[in-house]
Every structure is written in C-alpha cells, then in structure tokens.
Coordinates of C-alpha atoms in Angstrom, one line a residue:
X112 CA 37.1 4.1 -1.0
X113 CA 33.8 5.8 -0.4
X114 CA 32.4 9.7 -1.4
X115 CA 32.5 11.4 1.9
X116 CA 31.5 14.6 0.1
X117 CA 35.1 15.9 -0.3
X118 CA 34.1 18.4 -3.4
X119 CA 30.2 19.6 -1.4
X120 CA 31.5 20.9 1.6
X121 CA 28.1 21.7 3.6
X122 CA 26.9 18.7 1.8
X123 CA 29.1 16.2 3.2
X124 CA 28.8 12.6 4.1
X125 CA 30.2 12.9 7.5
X126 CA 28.5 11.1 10.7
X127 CA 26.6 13.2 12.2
X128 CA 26.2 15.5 8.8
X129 CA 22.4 16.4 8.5
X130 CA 22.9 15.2 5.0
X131 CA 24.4 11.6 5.7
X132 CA 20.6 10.7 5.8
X133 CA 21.2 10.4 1.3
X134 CA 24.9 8.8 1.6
X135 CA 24.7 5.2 -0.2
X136 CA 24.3 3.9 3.7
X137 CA 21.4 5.0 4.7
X138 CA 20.4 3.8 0.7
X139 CA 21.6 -0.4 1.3
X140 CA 19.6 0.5 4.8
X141 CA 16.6 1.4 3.0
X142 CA 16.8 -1.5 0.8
X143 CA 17.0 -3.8 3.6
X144 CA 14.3 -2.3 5.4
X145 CA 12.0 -2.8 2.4
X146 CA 13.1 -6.3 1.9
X147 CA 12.5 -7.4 5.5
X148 CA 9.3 -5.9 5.7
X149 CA 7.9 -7.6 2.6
X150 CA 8.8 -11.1 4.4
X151 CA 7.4 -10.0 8.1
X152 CA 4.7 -9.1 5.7
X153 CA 4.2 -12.5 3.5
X154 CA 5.1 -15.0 7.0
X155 CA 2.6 -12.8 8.7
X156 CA -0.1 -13.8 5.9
X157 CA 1.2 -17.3 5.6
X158 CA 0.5 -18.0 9.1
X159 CA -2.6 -16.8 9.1
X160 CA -3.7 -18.9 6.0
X161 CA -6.4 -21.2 6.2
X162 CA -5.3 -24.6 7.4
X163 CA -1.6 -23.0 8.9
X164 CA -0.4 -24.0 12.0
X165 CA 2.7 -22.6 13.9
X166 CA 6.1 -23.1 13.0
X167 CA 8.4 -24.7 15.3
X168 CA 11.4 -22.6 16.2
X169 CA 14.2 -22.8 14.3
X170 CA 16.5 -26.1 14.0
X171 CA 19.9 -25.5 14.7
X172 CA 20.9 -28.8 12.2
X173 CA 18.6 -27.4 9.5
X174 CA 19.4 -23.6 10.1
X175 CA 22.6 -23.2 12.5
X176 CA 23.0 -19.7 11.5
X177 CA 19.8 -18.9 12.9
X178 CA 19.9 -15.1 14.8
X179 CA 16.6 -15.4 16.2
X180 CA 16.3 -15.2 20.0
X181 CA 12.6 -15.9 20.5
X182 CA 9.9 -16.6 23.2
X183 CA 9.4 -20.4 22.9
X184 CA 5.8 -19.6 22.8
X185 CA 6.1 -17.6 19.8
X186 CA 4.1 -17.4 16.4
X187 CA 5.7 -19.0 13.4
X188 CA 5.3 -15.0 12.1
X189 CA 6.8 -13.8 15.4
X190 CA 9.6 -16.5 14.9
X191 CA 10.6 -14.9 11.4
X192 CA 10.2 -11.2 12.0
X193 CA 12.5 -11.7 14.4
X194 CA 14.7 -14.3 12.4
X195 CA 15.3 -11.5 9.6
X196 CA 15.5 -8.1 11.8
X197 CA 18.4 -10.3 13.7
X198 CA 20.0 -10.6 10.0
X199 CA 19.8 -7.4 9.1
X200 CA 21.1 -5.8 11.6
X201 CA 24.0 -8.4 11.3
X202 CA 24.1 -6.8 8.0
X203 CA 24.0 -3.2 8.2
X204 CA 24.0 -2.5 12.0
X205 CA 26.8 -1.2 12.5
X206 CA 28.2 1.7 10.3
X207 CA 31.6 -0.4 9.3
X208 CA 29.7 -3.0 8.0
X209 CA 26.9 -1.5 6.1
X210 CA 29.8 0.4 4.5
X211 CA 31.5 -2.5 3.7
X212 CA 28.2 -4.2 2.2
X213 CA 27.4 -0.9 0.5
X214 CA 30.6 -1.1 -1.4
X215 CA 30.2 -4.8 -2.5
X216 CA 27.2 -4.2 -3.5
X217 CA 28.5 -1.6 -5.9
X218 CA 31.2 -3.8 -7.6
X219 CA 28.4 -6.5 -8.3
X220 CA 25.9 -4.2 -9.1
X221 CA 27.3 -3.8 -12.6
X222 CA 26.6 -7.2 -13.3
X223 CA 22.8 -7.0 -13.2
X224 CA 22.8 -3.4 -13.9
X225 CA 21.5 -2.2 -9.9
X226 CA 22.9 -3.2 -6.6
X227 CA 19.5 -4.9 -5.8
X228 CA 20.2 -8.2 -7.3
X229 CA 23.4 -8.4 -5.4
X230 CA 21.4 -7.7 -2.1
X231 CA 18.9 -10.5 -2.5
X232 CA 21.4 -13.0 -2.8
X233 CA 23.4 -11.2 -0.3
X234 CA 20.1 -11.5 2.0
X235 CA 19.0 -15.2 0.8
X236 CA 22.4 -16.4 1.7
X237 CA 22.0 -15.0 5.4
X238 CA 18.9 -16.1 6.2
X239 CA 19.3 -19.9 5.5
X240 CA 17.2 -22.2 3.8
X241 CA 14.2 -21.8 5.8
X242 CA 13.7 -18.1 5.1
X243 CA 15.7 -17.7 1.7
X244 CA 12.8 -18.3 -0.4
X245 CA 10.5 -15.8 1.2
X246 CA 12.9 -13.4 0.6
X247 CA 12.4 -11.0 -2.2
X248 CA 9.2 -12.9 -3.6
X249 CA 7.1 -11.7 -6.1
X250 CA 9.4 -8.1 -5.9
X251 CA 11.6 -6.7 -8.7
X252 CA 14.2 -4.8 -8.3
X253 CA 12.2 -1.7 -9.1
X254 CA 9.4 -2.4 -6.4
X255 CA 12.3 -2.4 -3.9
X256 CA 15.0 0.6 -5.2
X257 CA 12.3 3.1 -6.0
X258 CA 10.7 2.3 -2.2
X259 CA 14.3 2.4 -0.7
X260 CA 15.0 5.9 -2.5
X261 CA 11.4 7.2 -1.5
X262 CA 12.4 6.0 2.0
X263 CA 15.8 8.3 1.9
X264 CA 13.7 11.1 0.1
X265 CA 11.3 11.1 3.1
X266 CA 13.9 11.2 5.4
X267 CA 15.7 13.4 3.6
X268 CA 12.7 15.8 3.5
X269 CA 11.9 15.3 7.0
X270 CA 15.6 17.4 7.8
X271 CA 15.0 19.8 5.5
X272 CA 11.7 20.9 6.6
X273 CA 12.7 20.7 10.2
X274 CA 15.2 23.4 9.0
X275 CA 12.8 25.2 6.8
X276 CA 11.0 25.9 9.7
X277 CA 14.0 27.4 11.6
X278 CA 14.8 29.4 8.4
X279 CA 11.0 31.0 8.8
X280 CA 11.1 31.6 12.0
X281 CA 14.1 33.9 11.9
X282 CA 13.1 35.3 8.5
X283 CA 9.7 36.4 10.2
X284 CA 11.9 37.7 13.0
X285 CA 13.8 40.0 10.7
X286 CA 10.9 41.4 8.8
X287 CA 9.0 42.3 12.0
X288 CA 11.8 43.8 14.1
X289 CA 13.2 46.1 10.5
X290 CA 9.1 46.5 9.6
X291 CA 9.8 50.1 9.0
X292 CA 13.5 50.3 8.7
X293 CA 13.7 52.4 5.2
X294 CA 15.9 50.6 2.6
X295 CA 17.0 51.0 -1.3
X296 CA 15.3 49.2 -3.4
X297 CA 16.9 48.1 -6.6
X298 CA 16.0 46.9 -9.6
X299 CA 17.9 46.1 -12.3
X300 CA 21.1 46.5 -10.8
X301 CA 20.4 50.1 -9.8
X302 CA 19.1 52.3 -7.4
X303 CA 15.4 52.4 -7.7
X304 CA 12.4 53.4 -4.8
X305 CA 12.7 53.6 -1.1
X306 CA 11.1 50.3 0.2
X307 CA 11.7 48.7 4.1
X308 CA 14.1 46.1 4.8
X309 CA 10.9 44.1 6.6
X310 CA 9.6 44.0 3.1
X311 CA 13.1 42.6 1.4
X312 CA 12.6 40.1 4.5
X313 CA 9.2 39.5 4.5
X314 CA 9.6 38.1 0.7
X315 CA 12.4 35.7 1.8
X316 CA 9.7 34.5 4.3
X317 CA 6.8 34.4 1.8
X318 CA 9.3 32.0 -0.8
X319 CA 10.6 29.8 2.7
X320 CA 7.0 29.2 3.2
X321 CA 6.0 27.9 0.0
X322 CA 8.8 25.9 -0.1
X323 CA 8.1 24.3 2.3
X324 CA 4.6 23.8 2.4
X325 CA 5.4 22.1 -0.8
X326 CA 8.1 20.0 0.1
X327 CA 5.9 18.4 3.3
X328 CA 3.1 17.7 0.9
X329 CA 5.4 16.1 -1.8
X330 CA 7.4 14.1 0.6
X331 CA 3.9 12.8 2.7
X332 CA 2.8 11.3 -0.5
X333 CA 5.3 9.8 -1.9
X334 CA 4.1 6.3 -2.4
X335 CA 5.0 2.7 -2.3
X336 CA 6.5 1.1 -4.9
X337 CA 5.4 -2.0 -6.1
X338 CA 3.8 -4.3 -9.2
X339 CA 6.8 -7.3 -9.7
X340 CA 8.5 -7.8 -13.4
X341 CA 6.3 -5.7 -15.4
X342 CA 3.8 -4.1 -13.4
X343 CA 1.5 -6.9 -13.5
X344 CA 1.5 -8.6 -9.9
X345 CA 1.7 -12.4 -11.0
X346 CA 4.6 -12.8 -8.5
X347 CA 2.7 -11.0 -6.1
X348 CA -0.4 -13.2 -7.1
X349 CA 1.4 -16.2 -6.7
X350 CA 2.9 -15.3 -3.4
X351 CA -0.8 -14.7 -1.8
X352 CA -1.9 -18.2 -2.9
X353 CA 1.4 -19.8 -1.7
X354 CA 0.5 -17.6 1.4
X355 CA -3.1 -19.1 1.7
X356 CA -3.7 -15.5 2.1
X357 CA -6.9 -14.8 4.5
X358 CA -7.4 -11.1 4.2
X359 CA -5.9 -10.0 7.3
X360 CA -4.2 -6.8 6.0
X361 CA -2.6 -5.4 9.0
X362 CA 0.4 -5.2 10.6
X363 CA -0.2 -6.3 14.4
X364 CA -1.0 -2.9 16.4
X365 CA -2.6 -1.4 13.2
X366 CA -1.7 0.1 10.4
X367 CA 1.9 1.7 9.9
X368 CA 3.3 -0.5 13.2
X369 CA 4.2 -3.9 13.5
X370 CA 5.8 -6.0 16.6
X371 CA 8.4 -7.3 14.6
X372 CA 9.5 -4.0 13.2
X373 CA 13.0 -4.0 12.2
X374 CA 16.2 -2.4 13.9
X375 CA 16.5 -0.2 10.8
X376 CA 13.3 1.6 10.8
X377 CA 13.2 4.1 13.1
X378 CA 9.9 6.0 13.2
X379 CA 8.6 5.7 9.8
X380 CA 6.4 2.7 11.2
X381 CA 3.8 4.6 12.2
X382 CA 3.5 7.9 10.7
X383 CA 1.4 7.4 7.4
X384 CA -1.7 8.5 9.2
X385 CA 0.5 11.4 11.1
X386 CA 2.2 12.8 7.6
X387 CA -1.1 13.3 5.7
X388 CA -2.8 15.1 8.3
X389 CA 0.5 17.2 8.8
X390 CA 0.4 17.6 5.1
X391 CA -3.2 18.8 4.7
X392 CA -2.7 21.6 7.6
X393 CA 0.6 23.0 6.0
X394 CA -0.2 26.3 4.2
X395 CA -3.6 25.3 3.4
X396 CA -2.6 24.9 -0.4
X397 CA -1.3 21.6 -0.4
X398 CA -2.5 18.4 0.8
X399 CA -1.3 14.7 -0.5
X400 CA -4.4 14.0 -1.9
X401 CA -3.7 17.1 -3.7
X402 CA -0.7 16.1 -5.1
X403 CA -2.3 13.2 -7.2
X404 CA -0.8 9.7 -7.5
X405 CA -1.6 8.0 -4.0
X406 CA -3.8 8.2 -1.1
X407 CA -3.9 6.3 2.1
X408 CA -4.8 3.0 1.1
X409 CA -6.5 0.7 3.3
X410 CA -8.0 -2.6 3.7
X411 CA -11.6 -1.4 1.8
X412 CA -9.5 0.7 -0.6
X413 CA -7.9 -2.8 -1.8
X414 CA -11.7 -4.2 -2.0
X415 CA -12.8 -1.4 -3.6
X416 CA -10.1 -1.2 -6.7
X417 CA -10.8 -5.2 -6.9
X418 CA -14.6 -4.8 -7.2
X419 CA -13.8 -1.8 -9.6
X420 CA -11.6 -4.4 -11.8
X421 CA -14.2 -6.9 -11.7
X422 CA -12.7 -9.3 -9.9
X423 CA -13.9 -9.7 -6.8
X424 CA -12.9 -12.4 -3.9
X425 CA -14.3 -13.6 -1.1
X426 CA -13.3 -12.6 2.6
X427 CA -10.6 -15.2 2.9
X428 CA -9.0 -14.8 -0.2
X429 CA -10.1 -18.0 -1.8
X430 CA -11.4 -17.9 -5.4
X431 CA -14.9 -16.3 -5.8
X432 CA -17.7 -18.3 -6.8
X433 CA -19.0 -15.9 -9.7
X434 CA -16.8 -17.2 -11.9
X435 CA -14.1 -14.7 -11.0
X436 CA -11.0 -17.0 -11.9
X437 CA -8.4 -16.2 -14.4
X438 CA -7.2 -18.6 -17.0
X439 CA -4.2 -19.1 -15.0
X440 CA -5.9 -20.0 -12.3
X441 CA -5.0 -17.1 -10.0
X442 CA -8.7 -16.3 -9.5
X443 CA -9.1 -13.4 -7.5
X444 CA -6.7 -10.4 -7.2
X445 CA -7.3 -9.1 -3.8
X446 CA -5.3 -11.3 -1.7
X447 CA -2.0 -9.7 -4.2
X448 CA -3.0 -6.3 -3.5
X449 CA -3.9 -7.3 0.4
X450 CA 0.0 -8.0 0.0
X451 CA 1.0 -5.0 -1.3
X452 CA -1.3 -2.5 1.2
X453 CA -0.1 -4.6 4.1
X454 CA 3.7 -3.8 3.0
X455 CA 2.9 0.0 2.6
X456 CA 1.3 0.0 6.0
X457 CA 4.4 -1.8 7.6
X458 CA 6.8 1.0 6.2
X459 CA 4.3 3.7 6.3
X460 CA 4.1 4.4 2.9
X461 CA 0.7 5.2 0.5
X462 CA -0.2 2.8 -1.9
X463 CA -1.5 3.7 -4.9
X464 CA -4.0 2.1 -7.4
X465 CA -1.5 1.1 -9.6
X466 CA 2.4 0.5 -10.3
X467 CA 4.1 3.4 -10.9
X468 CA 7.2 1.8 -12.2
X469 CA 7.3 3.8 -15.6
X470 CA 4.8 6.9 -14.7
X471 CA 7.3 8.7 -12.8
X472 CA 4.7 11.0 -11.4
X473 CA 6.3 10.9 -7.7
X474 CA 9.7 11.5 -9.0
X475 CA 8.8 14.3 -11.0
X476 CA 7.1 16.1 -8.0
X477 CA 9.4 15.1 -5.4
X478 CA 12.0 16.6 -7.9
X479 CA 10.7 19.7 -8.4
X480 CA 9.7 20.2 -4.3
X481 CA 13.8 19.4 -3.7
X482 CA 15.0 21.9 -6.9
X483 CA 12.0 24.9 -5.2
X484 CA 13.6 24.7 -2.1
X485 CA 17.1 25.2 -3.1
X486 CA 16.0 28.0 -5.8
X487 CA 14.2 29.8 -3.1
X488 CA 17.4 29.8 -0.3
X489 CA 19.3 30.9 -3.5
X490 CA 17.7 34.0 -3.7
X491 CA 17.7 34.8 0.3
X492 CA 21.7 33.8 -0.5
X493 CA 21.8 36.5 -3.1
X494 CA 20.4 39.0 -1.5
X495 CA 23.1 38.6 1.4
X496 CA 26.0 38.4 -0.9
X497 CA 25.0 41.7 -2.6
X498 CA 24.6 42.9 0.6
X499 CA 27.9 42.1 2.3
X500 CA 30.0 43.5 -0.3
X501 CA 32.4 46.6 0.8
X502 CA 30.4 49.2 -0.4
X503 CA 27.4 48.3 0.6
X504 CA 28.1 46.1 3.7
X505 CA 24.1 46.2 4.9
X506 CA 24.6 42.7 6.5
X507 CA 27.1 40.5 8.2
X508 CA 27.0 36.5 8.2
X509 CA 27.0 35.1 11.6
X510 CA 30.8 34.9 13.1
X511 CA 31.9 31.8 14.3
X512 CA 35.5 29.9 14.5
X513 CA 37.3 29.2 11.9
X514 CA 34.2 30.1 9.5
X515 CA 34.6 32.3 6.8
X516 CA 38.7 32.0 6.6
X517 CA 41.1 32.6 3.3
X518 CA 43.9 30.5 3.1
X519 CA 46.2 33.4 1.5
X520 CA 44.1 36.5 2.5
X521 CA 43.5 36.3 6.8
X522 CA 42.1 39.6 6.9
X523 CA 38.7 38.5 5.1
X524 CA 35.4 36.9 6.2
X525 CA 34.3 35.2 3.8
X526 CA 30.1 34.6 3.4
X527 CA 30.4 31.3 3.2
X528 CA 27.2 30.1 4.1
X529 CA 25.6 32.2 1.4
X530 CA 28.5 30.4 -0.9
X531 CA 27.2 27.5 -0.1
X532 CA 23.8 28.1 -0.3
X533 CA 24.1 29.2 -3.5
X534 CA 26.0 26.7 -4.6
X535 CA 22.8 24.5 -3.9
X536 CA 20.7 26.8 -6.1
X537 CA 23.0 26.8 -8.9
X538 CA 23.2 22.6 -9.2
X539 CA 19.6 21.8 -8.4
X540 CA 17.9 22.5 -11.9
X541 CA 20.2 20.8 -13.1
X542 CA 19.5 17.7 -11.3
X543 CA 15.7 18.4 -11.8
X544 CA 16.1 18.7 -15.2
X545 CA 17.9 15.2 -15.7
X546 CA 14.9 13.8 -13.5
X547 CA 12.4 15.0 -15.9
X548 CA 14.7 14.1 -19.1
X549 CA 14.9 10.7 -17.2
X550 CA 10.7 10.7 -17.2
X551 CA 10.0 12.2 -20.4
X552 CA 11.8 9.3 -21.9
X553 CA 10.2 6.4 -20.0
X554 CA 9.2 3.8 -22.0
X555 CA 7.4 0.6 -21.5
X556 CA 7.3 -1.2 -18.6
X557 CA 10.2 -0.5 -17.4
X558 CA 12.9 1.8 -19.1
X559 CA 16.2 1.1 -20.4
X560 CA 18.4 3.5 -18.9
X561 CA 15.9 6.6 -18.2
X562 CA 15.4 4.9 -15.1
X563 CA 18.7 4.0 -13.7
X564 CA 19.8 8.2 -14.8
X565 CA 17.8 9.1 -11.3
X566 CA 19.3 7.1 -9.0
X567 CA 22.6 9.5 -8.7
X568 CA 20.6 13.1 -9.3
X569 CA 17.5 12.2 -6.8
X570 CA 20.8 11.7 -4.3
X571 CA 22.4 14.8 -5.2
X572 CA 19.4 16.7 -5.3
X573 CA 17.9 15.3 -2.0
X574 CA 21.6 15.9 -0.5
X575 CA 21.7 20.1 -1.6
X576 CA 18.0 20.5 -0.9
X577 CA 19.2 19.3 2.7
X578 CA 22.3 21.0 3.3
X579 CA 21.3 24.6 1.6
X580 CA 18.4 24.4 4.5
X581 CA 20.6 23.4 6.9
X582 CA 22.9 26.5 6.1
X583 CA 20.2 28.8 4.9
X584 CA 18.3 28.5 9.2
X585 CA 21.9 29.0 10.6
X586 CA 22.5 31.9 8.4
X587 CA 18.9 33.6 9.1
X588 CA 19.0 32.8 12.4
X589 CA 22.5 34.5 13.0
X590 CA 22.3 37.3 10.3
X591 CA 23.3 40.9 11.2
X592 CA 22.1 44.3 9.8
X593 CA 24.1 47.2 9.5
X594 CA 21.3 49.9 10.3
X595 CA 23.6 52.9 9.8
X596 CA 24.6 51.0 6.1
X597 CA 21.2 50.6 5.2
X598 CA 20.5 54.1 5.9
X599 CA 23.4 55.6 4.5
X600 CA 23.1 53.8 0.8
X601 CA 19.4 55.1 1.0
X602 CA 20.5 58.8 0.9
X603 CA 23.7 58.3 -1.2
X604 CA 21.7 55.8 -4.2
X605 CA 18.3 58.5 -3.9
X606 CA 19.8 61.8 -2.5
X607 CA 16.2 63.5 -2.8
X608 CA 14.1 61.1 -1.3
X609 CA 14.5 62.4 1.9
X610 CA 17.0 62.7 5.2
X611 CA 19.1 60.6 6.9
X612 CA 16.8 58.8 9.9
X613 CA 18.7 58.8 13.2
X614 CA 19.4 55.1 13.0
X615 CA 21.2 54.5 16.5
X616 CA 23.9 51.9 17.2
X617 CA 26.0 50.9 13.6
X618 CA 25.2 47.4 13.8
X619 CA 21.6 46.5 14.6
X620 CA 21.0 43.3 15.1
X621 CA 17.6 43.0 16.2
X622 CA 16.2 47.0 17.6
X623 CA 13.0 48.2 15.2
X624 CA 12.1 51.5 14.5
X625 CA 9.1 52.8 16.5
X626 CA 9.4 56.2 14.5
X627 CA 7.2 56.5 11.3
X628 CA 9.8 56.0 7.7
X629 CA 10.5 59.9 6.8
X630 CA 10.4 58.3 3.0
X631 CA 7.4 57.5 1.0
X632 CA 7.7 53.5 1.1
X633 CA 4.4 53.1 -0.2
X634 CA 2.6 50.5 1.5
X635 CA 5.5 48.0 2.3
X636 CA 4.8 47.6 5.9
X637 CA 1.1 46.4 5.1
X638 CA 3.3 43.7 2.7
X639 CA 4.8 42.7 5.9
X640 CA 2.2 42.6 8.1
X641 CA 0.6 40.7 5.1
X642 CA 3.3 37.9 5.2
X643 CA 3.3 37.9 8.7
X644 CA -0.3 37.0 9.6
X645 CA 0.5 33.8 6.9
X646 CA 3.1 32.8 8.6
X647 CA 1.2 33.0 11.8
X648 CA -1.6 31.3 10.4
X649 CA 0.8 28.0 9.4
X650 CA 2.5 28.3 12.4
X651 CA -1.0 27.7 14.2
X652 CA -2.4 24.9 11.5
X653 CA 1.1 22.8 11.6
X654 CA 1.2 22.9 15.7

C-alpha cells in the first residue's frame, strides 16, 4: 500500500495536499517527463540531420500500439513527440495508474538498485519498436533521477515560496499595526527589557525574508542533470552522430517551449528565462548566478565551452577540419553538448559546464535553502507556543473547526499549527545533515550508496520545508494578540518600568497604538520601520 503521510499530519500525501507535489507520483511523473523530453529532443535533432527526410506516420503492422493521433502532414519529429506524450500519459495520466506504476517500479527497483532501470524498460516496452531505441539513449540513470528530483524540488519550492510570501505579508502586518505596542522582552528564560511586540514581529519578518530570498535563488538554479555512465558523454556523443546532429539547439518556439511538450509538464517549459530574472530581483542578495554551479546555458555557451576544450566543430556538427577528431572517431564534442542544452531548454532547466553527478553542489544548497526555511518558521512557532501558554496567553492560534481538539481533554485548544510547524524545524537538520554526510562521502564517478541515501531525505525535507510554510502563512495570517496580556505580563515581569498603558479591548487583533510607549523601548520601533522598508523594497523588486 502507499505512504499517504499517516505519521506527518500537515505533511500528508493527500490530493489536493500542497505537499503531494514530493509524494513518489509526482517523482515516476518527473522521471517520465525527463525521459520523454530527451527523445522529443534527439528525433527533433535526427530530423534535422543532414541528409534526413520525414518519417512516414506510424505503421499499424509494424507499430499497432501506436497512440499517436497526428496531422498527416506532420514532421517525422512532430510524429514522435506526439507518439511518446500519448504514452506517457497512458502511463501516468491518471492518478490510479501512475500509482500503480509507482509501486511496480518500487518492487523492481531493488533489482538494479533505483526505480529508473525498471522505467526504461517499462517505457521501451510502450513505445514499440520504432521509438524503443531512442528511448533513454546515451542517459544513465543518474542523468534522469537527479533531473526528476530537481524537477519535484522546483516544484516543491515553487509552493513554498508562494506561501513564504503569504507568511511575510502578515508578519509585516503584525509588526506595523503592534509598532509601539510595549512588550517583555526575555532572555534567557526570564524577564529582561521592555521592547515592542512590532519588534518580536518585525524579526519573524526579517528571518521569512531571508528564507525565502534564499530558497527562490536555490531552487532557480538548480541545474540539469546530465553526462551518461560516468560523466563522460560518449553515449551522448554517440547519440548526436547517430542523430546527424546539425546544431539546431532549440526547442521549436525557443528556448524552454516546445510544440510537442508533454501532458506532464505543466509550466516549467518556459520559465528558465522567467526564474533567473525572478531570482536576481529577490532581496537583492541572491541571484543564480550567485549561487555557483549553473548559469543559463545557451547555444553560444555550448560553442564557447567546446572552443574552451579545444575541440571545436563546425556549424553542422560534422567533424572539424583542424584535425579536431578523437581517436574514437567522435571528432567534435559540440553536437553532445548541443544535446544536452537542447534537453535543459525543453524542461527549463540550467545546464552547467560540466556533470555534476558526484559534486553534489546543487544538493548541498538546495538542502540547506529547504532546512533555513523550516528553522526559521520554527522560531516564529516558538515564539507562539511560549506565548499561548496559560499564564502568559499573549496570542491565540486562529480558530477553526475541528482544529486544535484533544481526544480525552474537549476543553483545550490545542496550537497545533505551531505543533506542526515545529515539528518541521525539529526534523529538517536532520535531513540536511544526511544530505551533506551523503556529499561529503561522494566518491568517484558515481558513489556507492552516498548517492542513493538522498533520495528519501531530499523528499522528506522538500515535503516539511512545504507543509511548515503552508501552516506557518495560515497561522500568521490568522494569529491573535491579547493586548491586555501583553500589557499585563509587562508590569507583573518589570514592576518598575513603568504603568499599565490603557490597552483597550482584551483581544486585539489588529488596532495599533497611536499613543507614544510610556516605557523606555529604546529604539525598537526604528528596528521596525527598518524591517519594514526591506520588505517593501522586495515587495517592489519581485512584482
């Protein structure tokens, strides 16, 4: 039976769950989207070889199973793009039977040590003969996991954010309408200074907008995955020549889109372009060229690393005349890496300038962008559940049915979205850590059981960094202050800092304080406004 996230409530694998976007799913999903783009990719290329003519459409006695419905008119490419988008969505369309898929492929996967050797034959079998060996060529199983998981850790990302920015947005809410509000501070455990409760929220803020900043930038460069058995391209070489590969490194309607885009891939075909500039406008500390392993890779970028390498080619990928050609006779190495930027463009992915199959760079940096954003909702999670205890009772969590129940105690209301959210906080380094363990022991070209340790904690990880910010907006956005709480520990845990204010209504959720603080808070409101006019300034740079 499958994990429906039984044991992470607010983390669950329900339909509909913000976090089903990690579930094992939307990973065979992934997988199939990077496998079916690589062929669109490599027919495209073959068809545009030197000396190529169209295909004729499919024969029903050579390929009865066919599922392509095309114009009779159509391009041999046109033909096949359509071919395998019809066969994966036969796949994996529907829910039922990517689930049923998903689970094979985790019975067979043992055999070959990952589920993408299963998939391939799964995929070759469907296909039929005419597409079968296109399928897969020149990849390893690395190439296509570690794109499928950066795939799902985009996605994933793209959730989270969307709910780091809700989380911001009310947390800049709270610190400008309780600017002034007077507040204990404590430190240590104890009573300590007066300070505002716009400063206590104005930090939440300042740690949701790093976070995020940070996440966005991480998640917009994550690259492409790619460089065959051992990082070396051969089967990527030998697929351009088969290919007759002619330099045309686009999918048609530019880069990042392609006609024969696949059911499966929902936006991502053309956002490359869109995430980097996103990324560079996003805090103003971060950009993905910041971040360090890949850059947007184009057509002259692949001319430029060949030329760099010393083996140039000539325009339509034929063997230079310089002498460029290899002792195996694969000549020039542009037309493979042609290949490779072309498949990057057609998921909207980076490429960088070289495999990164055992410099785990991206999964070190996506780790740690995942682990920051569940540490810092941790600590807007503490602060409430200090806050909520009798006693002290400054804030409420947001009411709503059934939320917040005890199954032997019905008189309680429980914070359970600060629970939760700490939860989160309190299994992220964890995962991170096993990520880095998993790097720190890479070893050759590809590891022997380093690499396969990151499969389950990038899922876990991705899956808390999206639920805490799911929880952590809906909490913000709903959280109450006690005013008359606030101002009554104040007095009771500093007696002589000053009087009572007149605080109004007990439960404030939203009125400031035009009167000046009778306590000295030092200069916490300029903290705020500080905070405030950054937040501003993001809000402005990411519209």
């Amino acid at each position: 039976m499958p994990d429906v996230g039984l044991l992470t409530p607010g983390a669950d694998l329900a339909p509909g769950s913000p976090t089903a976007v990690t579930d094992d799913v939307a990973v065979l999903r992934a997988m199939l989207r990077a496998e079916a783009a690589w062929v669109r990719v490599v027919v495209r290329h073959r068809a545009a070889g030197p000396g190529s003519a169209p295909n004729p459409a499919p024969d029903p006695d050579v390929d009865p199973d066919s599922d392509a419905d095309t114009d009779p008119g159509a391009t041999a490419a046109e033909i096949d793009a359509v071919e395998i988008d019809a066969v994966v969505e036969r796949l994996a369309g529907a829910d039922d039977d990517a689930l049923a898929l998903a689970t094979r492929l985790a019975h067979a996967g043992a055999a070959g040590g990952n589920p993408v050797i299963p998939l391939v034959a799964a995929l070759r079998e469907a296909v039929g003969p005419r597409l079968a060996p296109v399928v897969h060529a020149g990849l390893t199983s690395q190439d296509v996991l570690d794109t499928a998981l950066v795939l799902v850790l985009r996605d994933a990302a793209d959730g989270a954010v969307a709910d780091l920015d809700r989380a911001a947005e009310a947390a800049a809410r709270l610190a400008t309408e309780h600017r002034d509000r007077p507040a204990l501070a404590r430190t240590l455990a104890q009573a300590a200074v007066p300070t505002t409760l716009g400063a206590r929220f104005a930090g939440w803020l300042q740690g949701i907008l790093a976070a995020r900043a940070f996440l966005a930038a991480v998640s917009d460069a994550l690259p492409l995955s790619y460089g065959g058995a051992a990082g070396e391209l051969s089967g990527v070489l030998e697929v351009s020549d088969m290919a007759g590969l002619s330099g045309a490194t686009q999918p048609s309607g530019g880069a990042g889109q392609s006609e024969g885009a696949g059911p499966l891939e929902g936006s991502r075909q053309s956002e490359g372009a869109g995430r980097s500039e996103r990324a560079e406008q996003s805090g103003g500390a971060i950009r993905p060229e910041d971040v360090g392993w890949a850059e947007r890779s184009g057509p002259s970028e692949s001319a430029r690393l060949s030329e760099e390498a010393g083996v140039s080619g000539s325009a339509d990928g034929s063997r230079s005349a310089d002498g460029a050609v290899s002792a195996d006779g694969h000549g020039s190495a542009r037309p493979a890496f042609d290949l490779v930027e072309a498949w990057g463009a057609e998921l909207g992915l980076p490429v960088g300038p070289a495999p990164w199959h055992v410099t785990r760079t991206p999964v070190v940096r996506v780790s740690s962008a995942l682990a920051e954003t569940c540490v810092t909702l941790g600590k807007v999670a503490n602060d409430v559940l200090q806050a909520v205890r009798p006693g002290v009772d400054e804030l409420r969590e947001p009411a709503a049915p059934g939320r917040g129940t005890s199954s032997a105690m019905a008189h309680k209301r429980n914070p359970v979205l600060s629970v939760l959210v700490r939860r989160s906080a309190i299994a992220a380094p964890h995962l991170a850590a096993q990520l880095l363990t998993a790097a720190a022991l890479a070893v050759d070209e590809r590891s022997d059981g380093a690499w396969h340790a990151e499969w389950p904690a990038l899922q876990q990880l991705a899956r808390h960094a999206v639920g805490s910010a799911h929880a952590a907006a809906e909490l913000l956005e709903g959280l109450e202050v006690d005013a008359e709480a606030v101002a009554r520990n104040l007095h009771e845990g500093l007696p002589d800092a000053g009087p009572v204010p007149d605080v109004g209504p007990a439960l404030d959720v939203g009125a400031a304080s035009d009167a000046e603080p009778a306590h000295d808070v030092g200069a916490a409101s300029a903290v705020v406004d500080r905070v405030l006019r950054q937040y501003a300034e993001q809000t402005r740079q990411d519209a």
